[in-house]
Amino acid sequence: MAPETLTATLPPDLVRLNARPAGKADAIGEAAQLLIAAGCIDPAYADSMLRREAVANTFLGHGVAIPHGMVEDRNLVRRNGIAILQVPQGVEWNPGQTAHLVVAIAAQSDSHLAVLRRLTRLMQDEARLTGLFTVDDPSALLAALNEDQPSAAPSAPGSDLAERFEWVVDYPAGLHARPATAWVEAARQSAARLQIRHGDQVADAKALVAILQLGLRAGDSVVVSAEGEDAVAALARMKTAITRLTAREKADAAAAAQKARAPARGWTPPGALPAVAGIPASPGLAIGPIHVLQSAELTVPDQPVSLIEGGNRLHEALTLTRQHLKALADDTARRLGPSEAGIFTAQAELLNDTDLVTLACQLMVEGHGVAWSWHQAVERTAASLSALDNPVLAGRAADLRDVGQRVLARIDPALRIGSMRDLPDTPCILVADDLSPSDTAALDMGRVIGLATAQGGPTSHTAILARTLGLPAMVAGGGALLELANGTPAVLDGQAGRLHLTPSDADVASARAWIDREQARKAEEEARRGLPARTRDGHEVEIGANVNRPDQVAMALSQGAESVGLMRTEFLFLERADAPGEDEQFETYRAMLEALDGRPLIVRALDIGGDKQVPHLHLPHEENPFLGVRGARLLLRRPDLLDIQLRALYRAAKARATSGHALSIMFPMITALPEVQALRAACDRVRAELDAPPVPLGIMVEVPAAAIQADVLARHVDFFSIGTNDLTQYALAIDRQHPELAAEADSLHPAVLRLIRLTVEGAERHGRWVGVCGGIAGDPFGAALLAGLGVRELSMTPRDIPAVKDRLRASDLSALREAALRALDCETADAVRALEGTLEGGEA
Ligand code: PEP
Ligand code: MG
């Protein structure tokens, strides 16, 4: 922000306390008089201020109005200034809107934005703001408006707050968005003011963009300081958050470096071919013409609307985008792991940046349209990040633009850019400057066989997502890539990070042979994964995959899945703007069964509520959603949702009846028997209506009450599947998403293991089987203990399957049973984990 501020020179005679204007026009007139008297404006500007009211609403909200003149009358401003009218009784600004502080602004350029930013910040401190409505000391008002909050302008260049510690950045990739997000989360847990200083640059520790703007690289020295009530504790928490990440950052960098060292195993063309070299990002060869993606230039029209409408639309778009990103992060975390999900969490955090949102609001207050203002705010912020010539920040600028685009498409769906629109119909190697996570996630795999980008690094989103999709990719190929002609034939080697151009027939034949050899090697690997998880003494555990969509089934099977033990159907609802109807759900379940080709499928009925909120269902807000109307409790209150889903499921069972449907249904978040009885009755009714075949009905055991009463519930169900993620959360009273406590929520805690044991015992009494589909099933040691506890089926993220199978195959059931008994007797989760070293087969 420009160092020149309006308030820095605000003299007391520009403040009028206890004013009693007769109405809005009177208030504007009085404020204008102060500005005229101070020589800030030409008297004609007072009229311009009134005219502005006719075309725009200058009520900012929370009792604050900011009258100002028309843009075209800026020439009537003689010098920058603001005048404040304090109206304790209030003056009606618009019907239903009362202003207590009238802040009249005269500004030649955008220097008044500093005042607006402070006002918007003040609005977040309701108590302080309300105090200013009646305060009888003008200096308090002046102080509030002169004071810059930490992220905007630190106390003084290079100065620290009262409590401090120094730290040298030891994250090999510098402070990129994922660790920075963790810093911000830690900082926001305390009321104290916290700042990070690097040299002369200071950033508010609670503002993500400000922190990223420091551009911290490995080896940089920073001072973290705090001030305020709990400053010491806040600083300690910050230190823990910062240093705790070091190990993970180093491990990530080591893994990336290892991948980068892999090129030796790439393909060597027989002829000498021109090539563009980059960094290997995702292994494999792709043969085909290249298609250079032109970055789509977006024109956002400036269509002013009232400030209220604009504010509401922006607020709604931000909320929906945050919810969508959260759903994406949640789904990605469950499918791939927290590291990949971090992309979306970090993007969501960018949306919480007050500077960014305030800038958009300010542009709207100036009279610009909401989409235009948002786009400008994103572009200006992204440009300031890219301008610093730091690769870490350039990456963040791309993230910001990507997330900005998501919001823009929510504000106005017509502004959704489809950069992938013009792809040729035949398969191509896509060449682009960079790809955003949304671009990569939206790739049409039928038309894109490989990716080569000019920018990015081995840990960039493109690289991570390409590996996830199994698509050969190279990154950081440089600008030369973009100059290539569309349609140039090429061979992309994702393992060596090379794009070989114009291959001869012999080169293509050699590349094909290489692909065939690789496929044969992979098939061998898959065959090993395809062996059953049979212990050395002959006990078999069924291994399922947690898969939500039919197109993910093939990948799960290639990892060695024998079934789908958990299909989370709420994801059919989460990533869209409306609820899928019966026919659409039927098609999905039928396609799942088809993809599984006779293998078992357990579909979980909708588990909405808790951490999985579906905005379009307009469910009432809950103070404590994990303990509220969630899962089965919601289904029983919303027969519309339940019936549609059950009808779709029974129709799918009926459609596949001749080939043996292998479908089971289970219900989440069951606490008590009456729920089971009511859900069973609903199933019986729907089945009778459709004349469908019987379907085994199970429940998830994820509430301690259900585990304790397992012997009672087992009489009424066909199977149990333990949701250890929730069972752990409810048994240990730790919110599964809690940033600080989540690490302590270990599903191998003896208390959780005892609940699992109770569940198995209760089930065995009635001849029922028990599976586990929570995260611990995918942990090789956890899986071994679960098998020892009598769990018969384990369902997990597909990529965890090979290691779990290997672990079980290297064990004897008798030894696993003994280990499980010892684990039940352990005093702590750490003691359970320590058993791993004593268990035979652990080295497998
Ligand atoms: C669980 O709670 O362990 C589970 C598998 O369900 P979700 O993670 O979807 O709540
Ligand atoms: Mg659960």
Short mmCIF file of C-alpha atoms in Angstrom, two decimals, residues 723-729 732 742-754 756 774-777 786 829 832-833:
data_model
loop_
_atom_site.label_atom_id
_atom_site.label_comp_id
_atom_site.label_asym_id
_atom_site.label_seq_id
_atom_site.Cartn_x
_atom_site.Cartn_y
_atom_site.Cartn_z
CA GLY A 723 -14.94 -46.78 10.66
CA THR A 724 -11.82 -46.31 12.72
CA ASN A 725 -11.45 -42.66 11.70
CA ASP A 726 -14.64 -41.72 13.49
CA LEU A 727 -14.40 -44.40 16.16
CA THR A 728 -11.04 -42.90 17.15
CA GLN A 729 -12.44 -39.37 17.07
CA LEU A 732 -10.59 -40.17 22.26
CA ALA A 742 -5.17 -34.77 15.10
CA ALA A 743 -1.67 -36.24 15.39
CA GLU A 744 -2.63 -37.66 18.80
CA ALA A 745 -5.73 -39.33 17.41
CA ASP A 746 -3.99 -42.65 16.84
CA SER A 747 -6.34 -45.46 15.86
CA LEU A 748 -3.93 -47.89 17.50
CA HIS A 749 -4.68 -46.38 20.91
CA PRO A 750 -5.45 -49.32 23.24
CA ALA A 751 -8.87 -47.79 24.00
CA VAL A 752 -9.79 -47.96 20.31
CA LEU A 753 -8.37 -51.48 19.97
CA ARG A 754 -10.51 -52.60 22.91
CA ILE A 756 -12.62 -53.15 18.03
CA GLY A 774 -10.94 -46.56 8.31
CA GLY A 775 -7.42 -45.30 7.59
CA ILE A 776 -5.65 -47.72 9.95
CA ALA A 777 -6.62 -50.64 7.67
CA LEU A 786 -6.54 -55.95 13.09
CA ALA A 829 -0.68 -45.84 21.79
CA VAL A 832 1.29 -50.40 20.92
CA ARG A 833 3.40 -48.89 18.13
#
